[in-house]
mmCIF file with all atom_site columns, C-alpha atoms in Angstrom:
data_model
loop_
_atom_site.group_PDB
_atom_site.id
_atom_site.type_symbol
_atom_site.label_atom_id
_atom_site.label_alt_id
_atom_site.label_comp_id
_atom_site.label_asym_id
_atom_site.label_entity_id
_atom_site.label_seq_id
_atom_site.pdbx_PDB_ins_code
_atom_site.Cartn_x
_atom_site.Cartn_y
_atom_site.Cartn_z
_atom_site.occupancy
_atom_site.B_iso_or_equiv
_atom_site.pdbx_formal_charge
_atom_site.auth_seq_id
_atom_site.auth_comp_id
_atom_site.auth_asym_id
_atom_site.auth_atom_id
_atom_site.pdbx_PDB_model_num
ATOM 1  C CA . UNK A 1 1  ? 101.513 60.014  120.028 1.00 70.00 ? 1  UNK A CA 1
ATOM 2  C CA . UNK A 1 2  ? 101.238 63.624  121.211 1.00 73.00 ? 2  UNK A CA 1
ATOM 3  C CA . UNK A 1 3  ? 104.874 64.251  120.274 1.00 80.00 ? 3  UNK A CA 1
ATOM 4  C CA . UNK A 1 4  ? 104.292 62.843  116.779 1.00 76.00 ? 4  UNK A CA 1
ATOM 5  C CA . UNK A 1 5  ? 101.316 65.154  116.268 1.00 75.00 ? 5  UNK A CA 1
ATOM 6  C CA . UNK A 1 6  ? 103.347 68.168  117.412 1.00 78.00 ? 6  UNK A CA 1
ATOM 7  C CA . UNK A 1 7  ? 106.156 67.355  114.972 1.00 81.00 ? 7  UNK A CA 1
ATOM 8  C CA . UNK A 1 8  ? 103.679 66.841  112.153 1.00 81.00 ? 8  UNK A CA 1
ATOM 9  C CA . UNK A 1 9  ? 102.047 70.221  112.765 1.00 74.00 ? 9  UNK A CA 1
ATOM 10 C CA . UNK A 1 10 ? 105.468 71.876  112.956 1.00 74.00 ? 10 UNK A CA 1
ATOM 11 C CA . UNK A 1 11 ? 106.542 70.240  109.660 1.00 76.00 ? 11 UNK A CA 1
ATOM 12 C CA . UNK A 1 12 ? 103.359 71.398  107.917 1.00 70.00 ? 12 UNK A CA 1
ATOM 13 C CA . UNK A 1 13 ? 103.854 74.970  109.158 1.00 69.00 ? 13 UNK A CA 1
ATOM 14 C CA . UNK A 1 14 ? 107.450 75.003  107.932 1.00 68.00 ? 14 UNK A CA 1
ATOM 15 C CA . UNK A 1 15 ? 106.420 73.683  104.500 1.00 66.00 ? 15 UNK A CA 1
ATOM 16 C CA . UNK A 1 16 ? 103.697 76.316  104.170 1.00 64.00 ? 16 UNK A CA 1
ATOM 17 C CA . UNK A 1 17 ? 106.153 79.063  105.070 1.00 65.00 ? 17 UNK A CA 1
ATOM 18 C CA . UNK A 1 18 ? 108.769 77.817  102.586 1.00 69.00 ? 18 UNK A CA 1
ATOM 19 C CA . UNK A 1 19 ? 106.312 77.418  99.721  1.00 64.00 ? 19 UNK A CA 1
ATOM 20 C CA . UNK A 1 20 ? 105.106 81.030  99.774  1.00 68.00 ? 20 UNK A CA 1
ATOM 21 C CA . UNK A 1 21 ? 105.852 83.023  96.626  1.00 77.00 ? 21 UNK A CA 1
ATOM 22 C CA . UNK A 1 22 ? 108.737 85.501  96.523  1.00 84.00 ? 22 UNK A CA 1
ATOM 23 C CA . UNK A 1 23 ? 107.865 89.105  95.676  1.00 87.00 ? 23 UNK A CA 1
ATOM 24 C CA . UNK A 1 24 ? 109.917 92.116  94.630  1.00 88.00 ? 24 UNK A CA 1
ATOM 25 C CA . UNK A 1 25 ? 108.767 95.383  96.148  1.00 88.00 ? 25 UNK A CA 1
ATOM 26 C CA . UNK A 1 26 ? 109.532 98.893  94.899  1.00 88.00 ? 26 UNK A CA 1
ATOM 27 C CA . UNK A 1 27 ? 107.856 101.505 97.038  1.00 89.00 ? 27 UNK A CA 1
ATOM 28 C CA . UNK A 1 28 ? 104.158 100.629 97.154  1.00 89.00 ? 28 UNK A CA 1
ATOM 29 C CA . UNK A 1 29 ? 104.398 98.341  94.133  1.00 89.00 ? 29 UNK A CA 1
ATOM 30 C CA . UNK A 1 30 ? 104.848 94.591  94.591  1.00 89.00 ? 30 UNK A CA 1
ATOM 31 C CA . UNK A 1 31 ? 105.488 92.045  91.823  1.00 90.00 ? 31 UNK A CA 1
ATOM 32 C CA . UNK A 1 32 ? 106.104 88.277  91.754  1.00 89.00 ? 32 UNK A CA 1
ATOM 33 C CA . UNK A 1 33 ? 109.753 87.392  91.227  1.00 88.00 ? 33 UNK A CA 1
ATOM 34 C CA . UNK A 1 34 ? 108.950 85.294  88.136  1.00 89.00 ? 34 UNK A CA 1
ATOM 35 C CA . UNK A 1 35 ? 107.296 88.303  86.474  1.00 90.00 ? 35 UNK A CA 1
ATOM 36 C CA . UNK A 1 36 ? 110.305 90.490  87.262  1.00 91.00 ? 36 UNK A CA 1
ATOM 37 C CA . UNK A 1 37 ? 112.576 87.867  85.677  1.00 91.00 ? 37 UNK A CA 1
ATOM 38 C CA . UNK A 1 38 ? 110.422 87.884  82.518  1.00 91.00 ? 38 UNK A CA 1
ATOM 39 C CA . UNK A 1 39 ? 110.586 91.681  82.383  1.00 89.00 ? 39 UNK A CA 1
ATOM 40 C CA . UNK A 1 40 ? 114.377 91.532  82.685  1.00 88.00 ? 40 UNK A CA 1
ATOM 41 C CA . UNK A 1 41 ? 114.536 89.010  79.826  1.00 87.00 ? 41 UNK A CA 1
ATOM 42 C CA . UNK A 1 42 ? 112.438 91.338  77.653  1.00 84.00 ? 42 UNK A CA 1
ATOM 43 C CA . UNK A 1 43 ? 114.634 94.313  78.420  1.00 82.00 ? 43 UNK A CA 1
ATOM 44 C CA . UNK A 1 44 ? 117.885 92.355  77.967  1.00 80.00 ? 44 UNK A CA 1
ATOM 45 C CA . UNK A 1 45 ? 116.620 90.904  74.690  1.00 74.00 ? 45 UNK A CA 1
ATOM 46 C CA . UNK A 1 46 ? 116.247 94.435  73.348  1.00 63.00 ? 46 UNK A CA 1
ATOM 47 C CA . UNK A 1 47 ? 120.002 95.042  73.816  1.00 60.00 ? 47 UNK A CA 1
ATOM 48 C CA . UNK A 1 48 ? 121.033 92.396  71.279  1.00 59.00 ? 48 UNK A CA 1
ATOM 49 C CA . UNK A 1 49 ? 119.807 94.479  68.354  1.00 61.00 ? 49 UNK A CA 1
ATOM 50 C CA . UNK A 1 50 ? 122.332 96.215  66.106  1.00 61.00 ? 50 UNK A CA 1
ATOM 51 C CA . UNK A 1 51 ? 123.120 99.556  67.861  1.00 61.00 ? 51 UNK A CA 1
ATOM 52 C CA . UNK A 1 52 ? 122.756 101.475 64.580  1.00 64.00 ? 52 UNK A CA 1
ATOM 53 C CA . UNK A 1 53 ? 119.213 100.163 64.149  1.00 61.00 ? 53 UNK A CA 1
ATOM 54 C CA . UNK A 1 54 ? 118.128 100.593 67.751  1.00 58.00 ? 54 UNK A CA 1
ATOM 55 C CA . UNK A 1 55 ? 116.168 103.506 69.144  1.00 56.00 ? 55 UNK A CA 1
ATOM 56 C CA . UNK A 1 56 ? 117.918 104.993 72.214  1.00 55.00 ? 56 UNK A CA 1
ATOM 57 C CA . UNK A 1 57 ? 116.983 103.212 75.466  1.00 51.00 ? 57 UNK A CA 1
ATOM 58 C CA . UNK A 1 58 ? 115.484 106.421 76.839  1.00 57.00 ? 58 UNK A CA 1
ATOM 59 C CA . UNK A 1 59 ? 112.610 106.037 74.392  1.00 63.00 ? 59 UNK A CA 1
ATOM 60 C CA . UNK A 1 60 ? 112.245 102.250 74.736  1.00 67.00 ? 60 UNK A CA 1
ATOM 61 C CA . UNK A 1 61 ? 109.158 101.165 76.641  1.00 77.00 ? 61 UNK A CA 1
ATOM 62 C CA . UNK A 1 62 ? 108.626 97.545  77.684  1.00 82.00 ? 62 UNK A CA 1
ATOM 63 C CA . UNK A 1 63 ? 104.897 98.418  77.827  1.00 86.00 ? 63 UNK A CA 1
ATOM 64 C CA . UNK A 1 64 ? 104.815 97.941  74.048  1.00 83.00 ? 64 UNK A CA 1
ATOM 65 C CA . UNK A 1 65 ? 105.985 94.322  74.347  1.00 84.00 ? 65 UNK A CA 1
ATOM 66 C CA . UNK A 1 66 ? 103.341 91.673  73.732  1.00 86.00 ? 66 UNK A CA 1
ATOM 67 C CA . UNK A 1 67 ? 105.051 89.290  76.164  1.00 86.00 ? 67 UNK A CA 1
ATOM 68 C CA . UNK A 1 68 ? 104.981 91.742  79.086  1.00 88.00 ? 68 UNK A CA 1
ATOM 69 C CA . UNK A 1 69 ? 103.614 89.967  82.186  1.00 89.00 ? 69 UNK A CA 1
ATOM 70 C CA . UNK A 1 70 ? 100.086 91.035  83.135  1.00 90.00 ? 70 UNK A CA 1
ATOM 71 C CA . UNK A 1 71 ? 101.236 92.263  86.560  1.00 89.00 ? 71 UNK A CA 1
ATOM 72 C CA . UNK A 1 72 ? 103.016 95.181  84.870  1.00 88.00 ? 72 UNK A CA 1
ATOM 73 C CA . UNK A 1 73 ? 100.117 96.304  82.643  1.00 88.00 ? 73 UNK A CA 1
ATOM 74 C CA . UNK A 1 74 ? 98.537  98.594  85.310  1.00 87.00 ? 74 UNK A CA 1
ATOM 75 C CA . UNK A 1 75 ? 101.890 100.399 85.700  1.00 86.00 ? 75 UNK A CA 1
ATOM 76 C CA . UNK A 1 76 ? 101.980 101.168 81.987  1.00 85.00 ? 76 UNK A CA 1
#
């Protein structure tokens, strides 16, 4: 019985560790991986516009996007 309880506690600890969210860190800033993926989609989506109609990337700001994840709003 004691062995079963030990294995159960160990299994719960492993599951808790595995289920923790993944974060991307850049210096002091830390963002959830899902938000970083959404930001990448926004920035990649901007590349599919006709190059003659597009403003140079140096002046493009994802902060103007309505779909920008909330985690990035304080950075803007």
